[in-house]
PDB file of C-alpha atoms in Angstrom:
ATOM      1  CA  MET A1465     -31.928  -1.734 -56.377  1.00 53.00           C
ATOM      2  CA  SER A1466     -29.095  -3.651 -58.126  1.00 57.00           C
ATOM      3  CA  THR A1467     -28.211  -2.105 -61.223  1.00 58.00           C
ATOM      4  CA  THR A1468     -27.022  -4.532 -63.814  1.00 56.00           C
ATOM      5  CA  ASN A1469     -24.456  -4.191 -66.920  1.00 55.00           C
ATOM      6  CA  LYS A1470     -26.291  -4.018 -70.002  1.00 53.00           C
ATOM      7  CA  ILE A1471     -24.123  -5.642 -71.792  1.00 52.00           C
ATOM      8  CA  SER A1472     -22.283  -8.006 -70.342  1.00 58.00           C
ATOM      9  CA  GLU A1473     -18.512  -7.880 -68.664  1.00 65.00           C
ATOM     10  CA  GLY A1474     -16.412  -9.240 -72.099  1.00 63.00           C
ATOM     11  CA  LEU A1475     -18.198  -9.712 -74.406  1.00 63.00           C
ATOM     12  CA  SER A1476     -18.652  -6.672 -77.775  1.00 70.00           C
ATOM     13  CA  ALA A1477     -21.730  -5.075 -78.575  1.00 74.00           C
ATOM     14  CA  ILE A1478     -21.995  -7.759 -81.377  1.00 83.00           C
ATOM     15  CA  THR A1479     -21.269 -11.539 -82.528  1.00 91.00           C
ATOM     16  CA  PRO A1480     -21.843 -12.905 -85.222  1.00 94.00           C
ATOM     17  CA  TYR A1481     -24.204 -16.437 -84.723  1.00 96.00           C
ATOM     18  CA  LEU A1482     -23.696 -19.013 -87.359  1.00 96.00           C
ATOM     19  CA  THR A1483     -25.504 -22.100 -88.285  1.00 96.00           C
ATOM     20  CA  VAL A1484     -23.889 -25.193 -89.008  1.00 96.00           C
ATOM     21  CA  LYS A1485     -24.464 -28.532 -89.933  1.00 95.00           C
ATOM     22  CA  GLY A1486     -22.401 -30.175 -87.704  1.00 95.00           C
ATOM     23  CA  ALA A1487     -21.804 -27.930 -85.425  1.00 96.00           C
ATOM     24  CA  GLN A1488     -19.248 -30.278 -83.162  1.00 96.00           C
ATOM     25  CA  THR A1489     -17.087 -30.944 -86.464  1.00 97.00           C
ATOM     26  CA  ALA A1490     -18.365 -27.275 -86.843  1.00 97.00           C
ATOM     27  CA  ILE A1491     -16.012 -26.097 -83.293  1.00 98.00           C
ATOM     28  CA  GLU A1492     -13.167 -28.708 -84.219  1.00 98.00           C
ATOM     29  CA  PHE A1493     -12.179 -26.893 -87.759  1.00 98.00           C
ATOM     30  CA  TYR A1494     -12.281 -23.914 -85.793  1.00 98.00           C
ATOM     31  CA  LYS A1495     -10.302 -24.358 -82.926  1.00 98.00           C
ATOM     32  CA  ASN A1496      -7.993 -26.282 -85.425  1.00 97.00           C
ATOM     33  CA  ILE A1497      -7.058 -23.885 -87.818  1.00 97.00           C
ATOM     34  CA  PHE A1498      -8.480 -20.925 -86.601  1.00 96.00           C
ATOM     35  CA  GLY A1499      -6.707 -21.677 -82.840  1.00 96.00           C
ATOM     36  CA  ALA A1500      -9.957 -21.150 -81.399  1.00 97.00           C
ATOM     37  CA  LYS A1501     -11.037 -21.433 -77.793  1.00 97.00           C
ATOM     38  CA  GLU A1502     -14.361 -23.234 -76.198  1.00 97.00           C
ATOM     39  CA  VAL A1503     -15.827 -21.559 -73.744  1.00 96.00           C
ATOM     40  CA  GLY A1504     -18.636 -23.062 -73.091  1.00 96.00           C
ATOM     41  CA  ARG A1505     -21.844 -25.117 -75.069  1.00 96.00           C
ATOM     42  CA  LEU A1506     -24.996 -25.756 -73.834  1.00 95.00           C
ATOM     43  CA  VAL A1507     -26.574 -29.785 -75.420  1.00 94.00           C
ATOM     44  CA  MET A1508     -30.175 -29.167 -76.458  1.00 89.00           C
ATOM     45  CA  GLN A1509     -32.496 -32.284 -75.705  1.00 76.00           C
ATOM     46  CA  PRO A1510     -33.832 -34.696 -77.818  1.00 78.00           C
ATOM     47  CA  GLY A1511     -31.382 -35.638 -79.708  1.00 81.00           C
ATOM     48  CA  ASN A1512     -28.198 -34.650 -77.639  1.00 87.00           C
ATOM     49  CA  LYS A1513     -27.410 -31.245 -81.063  1.00 92.00           C
ATOM     50  CA  ILE A1514     -26.111 -28.341 -79.651  1.00 95.00           C
ATOM     51  CA  GLY A1515     -28.247 -25.450 -79.711  1.00 94.00           C
ATOM     52  CA  HIS A1516     -25.543 -23.180 -78.441  1.00 96.00           C
ATOM     53  CA  ALA A1517     -21.359 -22.971 -78.646  1.00 97.00           C
ATOM     54  CA  GLU A1518     -18.915 -19.779 -77.674  1.00 96.00           C
ATOM     55  CA  LEU A1519     -15.594 -19.629 -78.983  1.00 97.00           C
ATOM     56  CA  ALA A1520     -13.370 -17.120 -78.245  1.00 95.00           C
ATOM     57  CA  PHE A1521     -10.785 -15.123 -81.118  1.00 93.00           C
ATOM     58  CA  GLY A1522      -9.299 -13.216 -79.156  1.00 90.00           C
ATOM     59  CA  ASN A1523     -11.044 -11.214 -77.714  1.00 89.00           C
ATOM     60  CA  ALA A1524     -13.923 -11.745 -79.701  1.00 92.00           C
ATOM     61  CA  ALA A1525     -16.219 -14.068 -79.272  1.00 94.00           C
ATOM     62  CA  LEU A1526     -18.663 -16.231 -81.776  1.00 95.00           C
ATOM     63  CA  TYR A1527     -21.372 -17.714 -81.279  1.00 96.00           C
ATOM     64  CA  LEU A1528     -22.528 -21.517 -83.174  1.00 96.00           C
ATOM     65  CA  ALA A1529     -25.569 -23.860 -83.147  1.00 96.00           C
ATOM     66  CA  GLU A1530     -27.281 -26.343 -84.839  1.00 96.00           C
ATOM     67  CA  GLU A1531     -28.893 -26.216 -87.575  1.00 94.00           C
ATOM     68  CA  ASN A1532     -32.896 -26.118 -86.380  1.00 91.00           C
ATOM     69  CA  PRO A1533     -35.195 -25.709 -90.286  1.00 88.00           C
ATOM     70  CA  ALA A1534     -37.692 -26.111 -87.459  1.00 86.00           C
ATOM     71  CA  TRP A1535     -36.861 -22.822 -85.558  1.00 86.00           C
ATOM     72  CA  GLY A1536     -35.434 -21.075 -88.533  1.00 88.00           C
ATOM     73  CA  ASN A1537     -31.634 -21.521 -88.215  1.00 90.00           C
ATOM     74  CA  LYS A1538     -30.743 -22.177 -91.782  1.00 93.00           C
ATOM     75  CA  SER A1539     -26.690 -23.749 -92.686  1.00 94.00           C
ATOM     76  CA  PRO A1540     -25.502 -22.377 -95.675  1.00 95.00           C
ATOM     77  CA  ALA A1541     -25.667 -25.982 -96.317  1.00 91.00           C
ATOM     78  CA  THR A1542     -29.082 -25.556 -96.870  1.00 93.00           C
ATOM     79  CA  ILE A1543     -29.675 -22.162 -97.801  1.00 93.00           C
ATOM     80  CA  GLY A1544     -26.688 -23.117-100.540  1.00 92.00           C
ATOM     81  CA  ASP A1545     -24.806 -20.606 -99.582  1.00 92.00           C
ATOM     82  CA  SER A1546     -23.924 -17.484 -97.056  1.00 90.00           C
ATOM     83  CA  PRO A1547     -24.035 -13.501 -98.207  1.00 87.00           C
ATOM     84  CA  VAL A1548     -21.914 -12.673 -94.936  1.00 92.00           C
ATOM     85  CA  THR A1549     -18.141 -12.710 -95.220  1.00 95.00           C
ATOM     86  CA  ILE A1550     -16.071 -12.772 -91.338  1.00 95.00           C
ATOM     87  CA  ALA A1551     -12.727 -11.318 -91.222  1.00 95.00           C
ATOM     88  CA  LEU A1552      -9.996 -12.900 -89.222  1.00 95.00           C
ATOM     89  CA  ARG A1553      -6.938 -11.770 -88.514  1.00 94.00           C
ATOM     90  CA  VAL A1554      -4.065 -14.099 -87.185  1.00 95.00           C
ATOM     91  CA  SER A1555      -0.396 -14.261 -87.465  1.00 94.00           C
ATOM     92  CA  ASP A1556       0.292 -15.813 -90.171  1.00 97.00           C
ATOM     93  CA  VAL A1557      -1.959 -15.970 -93.163  1.00 97.00           C
ATOM     94  CA  ASP A1558      -0.557 -18.081 -94.894  1.00 98.00           C
ATOM     95  CA  ALA A1559      -0.468 -21.137 -92.537  1.00 98.00           C
ATOM     96  CA  THR A1560      -3.787 -20.432 -91.379  1.00 97.00           C
ATOM     97  CA  PHE A1561      -4.095 -20.477 -94.891  1.00 98.00           C
ATOM     98  CA  GLN A1562      -3.275 -23.974 -95.906  1.00 98.00           C
ATOM     99  CA  ARG A1563      -4.569 -25.225 -92.622  1.00 98.00           C
ATOM    100  CA  ALA A1564      -7.966 -24.413 -94.259  1.00 98.00           C
ATOM    101  CA  ILE A1565      -7.466 -25.646 -97.482  1.00 98.00           C
ATOM    102  CA  ASP A1566      -6.413 -28.909 -96.062  1.00 98.00           C
ATOM    103  CA  ALA A1567      -9.566 -29.684 -93.438  1.00 98.00           C
ATOM    104  CA  GLY A1568     -11.455 -29.057 -96.313  1.00 98.00           C
ATOM    105  CA  ALA A1569     -12.652 -25.913 -96.817  1.00 98.00           C
ATOM    106  CA  THR A1570     -12.485 -24.026-100.935  1.00 98.00           C
ATOM    107  CA  VAL A1571      -9.910 -21.182-101.934  1.00 98.00           C
ATOM    108  CA  LEU A1572     -12.494 -18.322-103.213  1.00 97.00           C
ATOM    109  CA  GLU A1573      -9.347 -15.997-103.609  1.00 97.00           C
ATOM    110  CA  PRO A1574      -5.944 -16.955-102.887  1.00 98.00           C
ATOM    111  CA  VAL A1575      -3.529 -15.186-100.274  1.00 98.00           C
ATOM    112  CA  LYS A1576      -2.580 -12.465-102.160  1.00 97.00           C
ATOM    113  CA  ASP A1577      -1.438  -8.441-101.125  1.00 97.00           C
ATOM    114  CA  GLN A1578      -4.496  -6.565-100.899  1.00 95.00           C
ATOM    115  CA  PHE A1579      -4.073  -2.405-101.393  1.00 92.00           C
ATOM    116  CA  TYR A1580      -4.862  -1.777 -97.898  1.00 93.00           C
ATOM    117  CA  GLY A1581      -2.358  -4.064 -96.029  1.00 95.00           C
ATOM    118  CA  GLU A1582      -3.251  -6.802 -94.703  1.00 95.00           C
ATOM    119  CA  ARG A1583      -2.129  -9.628 -96.795  1.00 98.00           C
ATOM    120  CA  GLY A1584      -5.083 -11.451 -97.169  1.00 97.00           C
ATOM    121  CA  GLY A1585      -7.391 -14.605 -98.592  1.00 98.00           C
ATOM    122  CA  THR A1586     -11.392 -15.158 -99.112  1.00 98.00           C
ATOM    123  CA  LEU A1587     -12.532 -19.192 -98.406  1.00 98.00           C
ATOM    124  CA  ILE A1588     -14.962 -21.277 -97.939  1.00 97.00           C
ATOM    125  CA  ASP A1589     -15.437 -22.983 -94.340  1.00 97.00           C
ATOM    126  CA  PRO A1590     -16.049 -27.276 -94.870  1.00 97.00           C
ATOM    127  CA  PHE A1591     -19.947 -25.545 -93.612  1.00 96.00           C
ATOM    128  CA  GLY A1592     -20.231 -22.973 -95.574  1.00 96.00           C
ATOM    129  CA  HIS A1593     -19.262 -19.995 -93.880  1.00 96.00           C
ATOM    130  CA  ARG A1594     -17.232 -16.893 -95.862  1.00 96.00           C
ATOM    131  CA  TRP A1595     -13.689 -16.628 -93.992  1.00 97.00           C
ATOM    132  CA  HIS A1596     -11.501 -13.818 -95.569  1.00 97.00           C
ATOM    133  CA  ILE A1597      -8.033 -14.155 -93.381  1.00 97.00           C
ATOM    134  CA  SER A1598      -5.889 -11.957 -93.052  1.00 96.00           C
ATOM    135  CA  THR A1599      -2.678 -10.773 -91.542  1.00 96.00           C
ATOM    136  CA  HIS A1600      -1.551  -7.066 -91.310  1.00 96.00           C
ATOM    137  CA  ILE A1601       1.274  -5.650 -92.857  1.00 96.00           C
ATOM    138  CA  GLU A1602       1.808  -1.852 -93.696  1.00 95.00           C
ATOM    139  CA  ASP A1603      -0.602   0.850 -91.641  1.00 96.00           C
ATOM    140  CA  VAL A1604      -2.480   2.496 -94.433  1.00 94.00           C
ATOM    141  CA  SER A1605      -4.247   5.607 -94.716  1.00 93.00           C
ATOM    142  CA  PHE A1606      -8.345   5.035 -95.511  1.00 95.00           C
ATOM    143  CA  GLU A1607      -7.073   7.833 -97.795  1.00 95.00           C
ATOM    144  CA  GLU A1608      -4.464   5.699 -99.396  1.00 95.00           C
ATOM    145  CA  MET A1609      -6.876   3.302 -99.554  1.00 92.00           C
ATOM    146  CA  GLN A1610      -9.056   4.879-101.589  1.00 94.00           C
ATOM    147  CA  ARG A1611      -6.009   5.900-103.966  1.00 94.00           C
ATOM    148  CA  ARG A1612      -5.101   2.473-104.306  1.00 93.00           C
ATOM    149  CA  CYS A1613      -8.148   1.713-104.775  1.00 91.00           C
ATOM    150  CA  ASN A1614      -9.364   3.297-107.759  1.00 91.00           C
ATOM    151  CA  ALA A1615      -5.382   2.784-109.511  1.00 93.00           C
ATOM    152  CA  MET A1616      -7.681  -1.289-108.874  1.00 89.00           C
ATOM    153  CA  LEU A1617     -10.222  -0.854-110.588  1.00 88.00           C
ATOM    154  CA  ALA A1618      -9.205   1.559-113.170  1.00 90.00           C
ATOM    155  CA  ALA A1619      -6.354  -1.523-113.947  1.00 90.00           C
ATOM    156  CA  HIS A1620      -8.797  -4.222-114.214  1.00 85.00           C
ATOM    157  CA  PRO A1621     -12.628  -2.488-115.328  1.00 78.00           C
ATOM    158  CA  SER A1622     -14.648  -5.324-114.599  1.00 72.00           C
TER     159      SER A1622
END
């Protein structure tokens, strides 16, 4: 009897799966702005809609599909928001962030040096998904992060 690896080789145990309105446009956005590579896609008939696509972001994967409310798949555009933020690390956060803005993304938090050792900012892509884009700038221990976080919160109480 043969054995099968329970997690497909090359994939992590967890992969974000986004639902979007305009899957083809989303794929092009993620490729052109974030540097993703398309691994493959499944087109559903009738309607010629993308039922599944896999994109590679370095050593990580992202899946996406066209919105299909009949199957329970609703996009942030239909729901009105997304409770999830996808963290994406890139080599040049400022350039990537600006490309995203130029392509229709909305800024939630501008790029700045963060207390946890990253330079980053948060935006919503044209499909309603929230992204925190960052570049690593400093190694920071959890203890130091906590100290910096406490200082930041003390300086700006809500």
